[in-house]
JSON list of C-alpha atoms in Angstrom, two decimals:
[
{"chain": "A", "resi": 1, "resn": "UNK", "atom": "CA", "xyz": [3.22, 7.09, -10.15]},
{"chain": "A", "resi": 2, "resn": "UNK", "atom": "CA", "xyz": [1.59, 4.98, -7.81]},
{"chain": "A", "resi": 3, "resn": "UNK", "atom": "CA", "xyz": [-1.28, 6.11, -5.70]},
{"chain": "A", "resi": 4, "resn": "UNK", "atom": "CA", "xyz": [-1.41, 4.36, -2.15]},
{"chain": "A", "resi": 5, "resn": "UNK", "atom": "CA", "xyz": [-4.23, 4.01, 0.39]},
{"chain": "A", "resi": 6, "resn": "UNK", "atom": "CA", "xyz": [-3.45, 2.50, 3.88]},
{"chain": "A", "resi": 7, "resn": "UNK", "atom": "CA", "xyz": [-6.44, 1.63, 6.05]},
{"chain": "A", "resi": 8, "resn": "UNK", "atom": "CA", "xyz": [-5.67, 0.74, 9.27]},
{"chain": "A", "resi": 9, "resn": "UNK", "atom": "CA", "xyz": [-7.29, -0.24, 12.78]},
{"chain": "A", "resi": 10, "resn": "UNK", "atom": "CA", "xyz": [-6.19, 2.31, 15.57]},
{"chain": "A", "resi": 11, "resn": "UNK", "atom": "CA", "xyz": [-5.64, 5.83, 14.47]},
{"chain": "A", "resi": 12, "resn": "UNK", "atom": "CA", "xyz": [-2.06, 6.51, 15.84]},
{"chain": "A", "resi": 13, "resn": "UNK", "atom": "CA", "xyz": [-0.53, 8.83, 13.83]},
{"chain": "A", "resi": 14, "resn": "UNK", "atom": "CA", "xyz": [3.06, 7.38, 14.05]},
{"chain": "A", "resi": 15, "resn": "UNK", "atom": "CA", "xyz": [1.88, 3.80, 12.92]},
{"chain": "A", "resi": 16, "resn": "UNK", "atom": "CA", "xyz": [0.31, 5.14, 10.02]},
{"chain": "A", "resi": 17, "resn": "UNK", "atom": "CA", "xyz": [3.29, 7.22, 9.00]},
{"chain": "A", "resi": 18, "resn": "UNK", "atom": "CA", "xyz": [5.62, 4.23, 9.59]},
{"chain": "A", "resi": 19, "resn": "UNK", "atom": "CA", "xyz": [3.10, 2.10, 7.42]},
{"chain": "A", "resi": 20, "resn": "UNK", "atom": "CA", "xyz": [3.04, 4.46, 4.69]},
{"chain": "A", "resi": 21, "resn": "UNK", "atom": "CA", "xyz": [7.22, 4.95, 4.92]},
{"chain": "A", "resi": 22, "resn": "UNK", "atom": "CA", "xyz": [6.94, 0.52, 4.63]},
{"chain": "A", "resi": 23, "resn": "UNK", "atom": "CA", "xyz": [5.13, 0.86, 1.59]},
{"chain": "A", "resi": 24, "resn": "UNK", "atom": "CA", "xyz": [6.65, 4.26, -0.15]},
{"chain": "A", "resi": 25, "resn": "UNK", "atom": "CA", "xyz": [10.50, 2.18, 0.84]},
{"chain": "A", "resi": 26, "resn": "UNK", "atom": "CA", "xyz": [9.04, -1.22, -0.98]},
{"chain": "A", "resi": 27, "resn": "UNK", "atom": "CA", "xyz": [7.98, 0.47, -3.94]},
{"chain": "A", "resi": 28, "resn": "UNK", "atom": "CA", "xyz": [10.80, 2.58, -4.75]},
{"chain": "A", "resi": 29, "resn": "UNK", "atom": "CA", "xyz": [13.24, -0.45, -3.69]},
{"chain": "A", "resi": 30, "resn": "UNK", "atom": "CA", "xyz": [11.12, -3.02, -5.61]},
{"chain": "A", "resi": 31, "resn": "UNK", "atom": "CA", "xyz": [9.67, -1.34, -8.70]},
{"chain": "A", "resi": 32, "resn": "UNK", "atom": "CA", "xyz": [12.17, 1.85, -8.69]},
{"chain": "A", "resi": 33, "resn": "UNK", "atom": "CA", "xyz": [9.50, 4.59, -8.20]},
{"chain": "A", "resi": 34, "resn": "UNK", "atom": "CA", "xyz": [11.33, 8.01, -7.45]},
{"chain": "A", "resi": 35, "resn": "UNK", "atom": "CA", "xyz": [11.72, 8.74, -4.00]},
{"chain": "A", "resi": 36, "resn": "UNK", "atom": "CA", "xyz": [9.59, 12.15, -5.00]},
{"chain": "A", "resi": 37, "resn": "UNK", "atom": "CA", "xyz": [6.56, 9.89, -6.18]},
{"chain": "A", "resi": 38, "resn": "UNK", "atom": "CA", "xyz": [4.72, 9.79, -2.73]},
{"chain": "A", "resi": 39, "resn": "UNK", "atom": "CA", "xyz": [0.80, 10.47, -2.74]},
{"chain": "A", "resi": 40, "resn": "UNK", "atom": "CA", "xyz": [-0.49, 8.36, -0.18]},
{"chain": "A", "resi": 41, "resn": "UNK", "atom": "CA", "xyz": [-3.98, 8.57, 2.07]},
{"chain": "A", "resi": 42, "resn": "UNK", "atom": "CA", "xyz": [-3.56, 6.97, 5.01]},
{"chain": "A", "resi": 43, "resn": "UNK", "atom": "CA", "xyz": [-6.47, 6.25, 7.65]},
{"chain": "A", "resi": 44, "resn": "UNK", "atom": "CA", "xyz": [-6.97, 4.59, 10.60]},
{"chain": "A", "resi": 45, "resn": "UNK", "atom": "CA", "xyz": [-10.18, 3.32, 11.84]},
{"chain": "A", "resi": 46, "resn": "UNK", "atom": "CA", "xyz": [-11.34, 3.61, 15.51]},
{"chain": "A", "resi": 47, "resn": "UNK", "atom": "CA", "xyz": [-14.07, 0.86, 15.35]},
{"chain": "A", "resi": 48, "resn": "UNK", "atom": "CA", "xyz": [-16.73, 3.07, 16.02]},
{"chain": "A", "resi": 49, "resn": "UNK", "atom": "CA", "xyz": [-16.91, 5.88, 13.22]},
{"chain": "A", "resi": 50, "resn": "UNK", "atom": "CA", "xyz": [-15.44, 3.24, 10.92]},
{"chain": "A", "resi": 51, "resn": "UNK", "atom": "CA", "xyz": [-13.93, -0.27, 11.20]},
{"chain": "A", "resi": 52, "resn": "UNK", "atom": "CA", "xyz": [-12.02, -2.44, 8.94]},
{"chain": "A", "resi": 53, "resn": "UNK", "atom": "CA", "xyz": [-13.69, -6.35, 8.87]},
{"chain": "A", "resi": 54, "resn": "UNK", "atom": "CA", "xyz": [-11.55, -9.57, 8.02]},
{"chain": "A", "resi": 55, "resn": "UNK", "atom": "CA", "xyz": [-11.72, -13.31, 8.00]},
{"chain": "A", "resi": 56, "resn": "UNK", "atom": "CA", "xyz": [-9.18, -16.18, 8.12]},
{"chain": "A", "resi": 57, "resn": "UNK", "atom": "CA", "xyz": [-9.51, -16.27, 4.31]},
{"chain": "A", "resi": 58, "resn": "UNK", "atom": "CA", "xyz": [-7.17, -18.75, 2.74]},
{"chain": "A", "resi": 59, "resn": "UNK", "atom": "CA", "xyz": [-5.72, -20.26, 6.37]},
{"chain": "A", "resi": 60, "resn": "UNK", "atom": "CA", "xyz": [-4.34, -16.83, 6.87]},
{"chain": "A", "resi": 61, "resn": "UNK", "atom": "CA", "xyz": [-5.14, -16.02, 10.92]},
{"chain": "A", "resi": 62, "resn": "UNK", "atom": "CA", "xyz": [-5.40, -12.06, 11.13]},
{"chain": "A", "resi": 63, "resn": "UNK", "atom": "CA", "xyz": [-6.22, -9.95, 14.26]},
{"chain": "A", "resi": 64, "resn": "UNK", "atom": "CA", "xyz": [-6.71, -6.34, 14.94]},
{"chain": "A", "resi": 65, "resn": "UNK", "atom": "CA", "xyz": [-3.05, -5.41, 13.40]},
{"chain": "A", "resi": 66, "resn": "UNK", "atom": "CA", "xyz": [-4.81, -5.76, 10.02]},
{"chain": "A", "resi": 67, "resn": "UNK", "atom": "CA", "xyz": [-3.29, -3.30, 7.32]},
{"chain": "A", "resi": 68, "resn": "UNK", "atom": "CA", "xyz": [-5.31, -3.01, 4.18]},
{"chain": "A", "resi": 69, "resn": "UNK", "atom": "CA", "xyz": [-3.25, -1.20, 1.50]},
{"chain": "A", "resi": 70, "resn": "UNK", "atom": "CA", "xyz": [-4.74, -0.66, -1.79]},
{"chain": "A", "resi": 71, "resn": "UNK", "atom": "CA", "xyz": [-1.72, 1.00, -4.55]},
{"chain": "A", "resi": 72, "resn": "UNK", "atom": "CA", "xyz": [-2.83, 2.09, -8.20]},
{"chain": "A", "resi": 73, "resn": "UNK", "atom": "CA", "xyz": [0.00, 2.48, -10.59]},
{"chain": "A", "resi": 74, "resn": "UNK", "atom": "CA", "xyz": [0.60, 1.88, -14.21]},
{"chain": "A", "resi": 75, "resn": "UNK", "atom": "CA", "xyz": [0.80, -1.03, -15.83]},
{"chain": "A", "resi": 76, "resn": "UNK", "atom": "CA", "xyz": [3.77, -2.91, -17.13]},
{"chain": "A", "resi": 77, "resn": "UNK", "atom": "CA", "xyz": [5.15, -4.74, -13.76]},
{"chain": "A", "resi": 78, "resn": "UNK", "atom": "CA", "xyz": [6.09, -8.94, -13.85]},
{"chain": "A", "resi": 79, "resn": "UNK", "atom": "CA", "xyz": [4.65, -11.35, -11.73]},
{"chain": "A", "resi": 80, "resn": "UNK", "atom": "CA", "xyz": [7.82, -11.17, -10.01]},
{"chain": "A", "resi": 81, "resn": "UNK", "atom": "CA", "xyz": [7.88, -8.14, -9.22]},
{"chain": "A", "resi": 82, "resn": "UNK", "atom": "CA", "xyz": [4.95, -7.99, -7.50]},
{"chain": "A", "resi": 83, "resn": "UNK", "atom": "CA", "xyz": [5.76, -11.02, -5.48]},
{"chain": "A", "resi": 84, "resn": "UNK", "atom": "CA", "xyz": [8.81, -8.94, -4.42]},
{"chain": "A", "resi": 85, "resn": "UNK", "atom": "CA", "xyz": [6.94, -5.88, -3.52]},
{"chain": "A", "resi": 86, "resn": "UNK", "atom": "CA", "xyz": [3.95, -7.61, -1.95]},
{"chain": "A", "resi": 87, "resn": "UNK", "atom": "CA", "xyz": [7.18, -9.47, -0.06]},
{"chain": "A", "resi": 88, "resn": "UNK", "atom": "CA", "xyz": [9.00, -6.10, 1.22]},
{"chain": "A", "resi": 89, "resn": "UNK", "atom": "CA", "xyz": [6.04, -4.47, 2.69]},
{"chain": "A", "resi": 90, "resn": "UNK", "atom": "CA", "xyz": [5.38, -7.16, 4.69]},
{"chain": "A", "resi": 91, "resn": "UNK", "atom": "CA", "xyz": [9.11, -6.92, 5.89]},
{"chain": "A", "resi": 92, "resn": "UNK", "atom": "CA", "xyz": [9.10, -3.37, 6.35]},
{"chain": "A", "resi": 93, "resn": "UNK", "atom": "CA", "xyz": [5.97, -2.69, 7.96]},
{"chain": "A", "resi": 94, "resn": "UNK", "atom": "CA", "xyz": [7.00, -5.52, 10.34]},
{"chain": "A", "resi": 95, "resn": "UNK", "atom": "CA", "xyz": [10.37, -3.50, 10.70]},
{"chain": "A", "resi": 96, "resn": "UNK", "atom": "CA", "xyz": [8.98, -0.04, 10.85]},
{"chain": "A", "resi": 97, "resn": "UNK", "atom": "CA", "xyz": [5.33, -0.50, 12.45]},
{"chain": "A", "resi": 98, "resn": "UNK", "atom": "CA", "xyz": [5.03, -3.57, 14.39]},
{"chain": "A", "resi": 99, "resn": "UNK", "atom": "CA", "xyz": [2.63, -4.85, 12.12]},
{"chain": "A", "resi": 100, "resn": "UNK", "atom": "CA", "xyz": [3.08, -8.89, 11.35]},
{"chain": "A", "resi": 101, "resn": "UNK", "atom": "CA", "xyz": [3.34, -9.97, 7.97]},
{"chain": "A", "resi": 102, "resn": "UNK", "atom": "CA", "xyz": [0.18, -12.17, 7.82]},
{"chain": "A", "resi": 103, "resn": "UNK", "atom": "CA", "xyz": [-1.50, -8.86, 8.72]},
{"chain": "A", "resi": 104, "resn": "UNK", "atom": "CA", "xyz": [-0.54, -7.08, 5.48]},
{"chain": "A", "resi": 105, "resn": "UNK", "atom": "CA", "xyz": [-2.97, -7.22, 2.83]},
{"chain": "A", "resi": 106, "resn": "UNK", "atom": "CA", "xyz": [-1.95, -5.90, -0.21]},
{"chain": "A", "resi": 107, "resn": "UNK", "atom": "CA", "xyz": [-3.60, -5.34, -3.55]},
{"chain": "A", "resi": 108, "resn": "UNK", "atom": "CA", "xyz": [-2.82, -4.07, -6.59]},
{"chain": "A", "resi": 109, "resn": "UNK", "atom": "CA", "xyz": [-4.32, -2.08, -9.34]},
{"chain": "A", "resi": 110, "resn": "UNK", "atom": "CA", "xyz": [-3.27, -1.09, -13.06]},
{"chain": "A", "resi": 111, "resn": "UNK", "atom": "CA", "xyz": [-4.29, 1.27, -15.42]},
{"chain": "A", "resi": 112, "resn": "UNK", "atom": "CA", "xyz": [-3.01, 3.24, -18.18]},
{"chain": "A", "resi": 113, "resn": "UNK", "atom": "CA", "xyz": [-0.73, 6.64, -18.90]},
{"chain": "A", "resi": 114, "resn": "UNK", "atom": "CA", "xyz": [-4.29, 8.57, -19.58]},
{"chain": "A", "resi": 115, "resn": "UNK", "atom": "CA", "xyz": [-5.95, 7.37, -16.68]},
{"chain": "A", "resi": 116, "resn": "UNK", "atom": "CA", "xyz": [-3.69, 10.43, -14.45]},
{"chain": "A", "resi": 117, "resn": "UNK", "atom": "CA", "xyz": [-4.22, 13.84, -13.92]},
{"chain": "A", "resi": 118, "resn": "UNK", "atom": "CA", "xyz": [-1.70, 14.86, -11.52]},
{"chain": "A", "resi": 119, "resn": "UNK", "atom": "CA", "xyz": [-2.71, 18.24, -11.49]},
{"chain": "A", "resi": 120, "resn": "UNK", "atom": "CA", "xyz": [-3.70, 21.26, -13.91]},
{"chain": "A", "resi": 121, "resn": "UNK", "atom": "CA", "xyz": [-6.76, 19.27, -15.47]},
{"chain": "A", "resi": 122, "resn": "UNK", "atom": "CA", "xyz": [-4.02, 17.65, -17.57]},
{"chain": "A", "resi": 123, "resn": "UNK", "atom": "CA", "xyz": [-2.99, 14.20, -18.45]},
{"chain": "A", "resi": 124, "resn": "UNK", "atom": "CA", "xyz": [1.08, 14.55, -17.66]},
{"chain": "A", "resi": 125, "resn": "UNK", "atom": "CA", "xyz": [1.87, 10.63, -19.13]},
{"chain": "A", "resi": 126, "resn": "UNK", "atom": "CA", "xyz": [0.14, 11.36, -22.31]},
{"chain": "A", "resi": 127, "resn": "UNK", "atom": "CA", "xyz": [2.32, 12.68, -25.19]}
]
């Protein structure tokens, strides 16, 4: 049940939906999410009413293609199998969006089965 936000310079619908059909694609081929389990928010920021900022951090040149995707899911993944996720979003939003791999930043973050409500003002993962 991962929960994925895409942030984006530009606000062209298409690249937005083709980023967040990279990253749905990775996780279900990576991590075997369902192909049901979407919930995504994707944005894309026009540099006036919002704007995304970046640096060469770690000898990693990025430009104006910068995609900042943030995914919340449970806990319980290896090492590599982040690796291979992180991996196969790079190659699919190259594939599908244009977007160049030292573009995508990616970041992860884990919580536990109570820490979802996925609707009813119930906690679904918790027996």
């Amino acid at each position: 049940m991962p929960f994925v936000r895409i942030d984006a310079h530009g606000t062209h619908a298409a690249r937005l939906d083709a980023l967040g059909r990279a990253v749905h694609d990775a996780l279900t081929e990576t991590l075997g999410i369902p192909p049901d389990d979407r919930f995504q928010v994707l944005t894309g920021h026009d540099g006036t009413g919002s704007a995304l900022r970046h640096d060469d951090y770690l000898g990693v040149h990025r430009d104006e293609g910068i995609v900042f995707v943030a995914i919340t899911l449970r806990s319980g993944r290896t090492t590599a199998q982040k690796q291979a996720l992180y991996r196969r979003i790079a190659e699919l939003a190259q594939d599908y969006a244009g977007t160049e791999p030292r573009n995508v930043f990616v970041t992860l973050t884990e919580n536990s089965d109570a820490d979802w409500s996925l609707g009813h003002g119930l906690a679904q993962y918790v027996s």
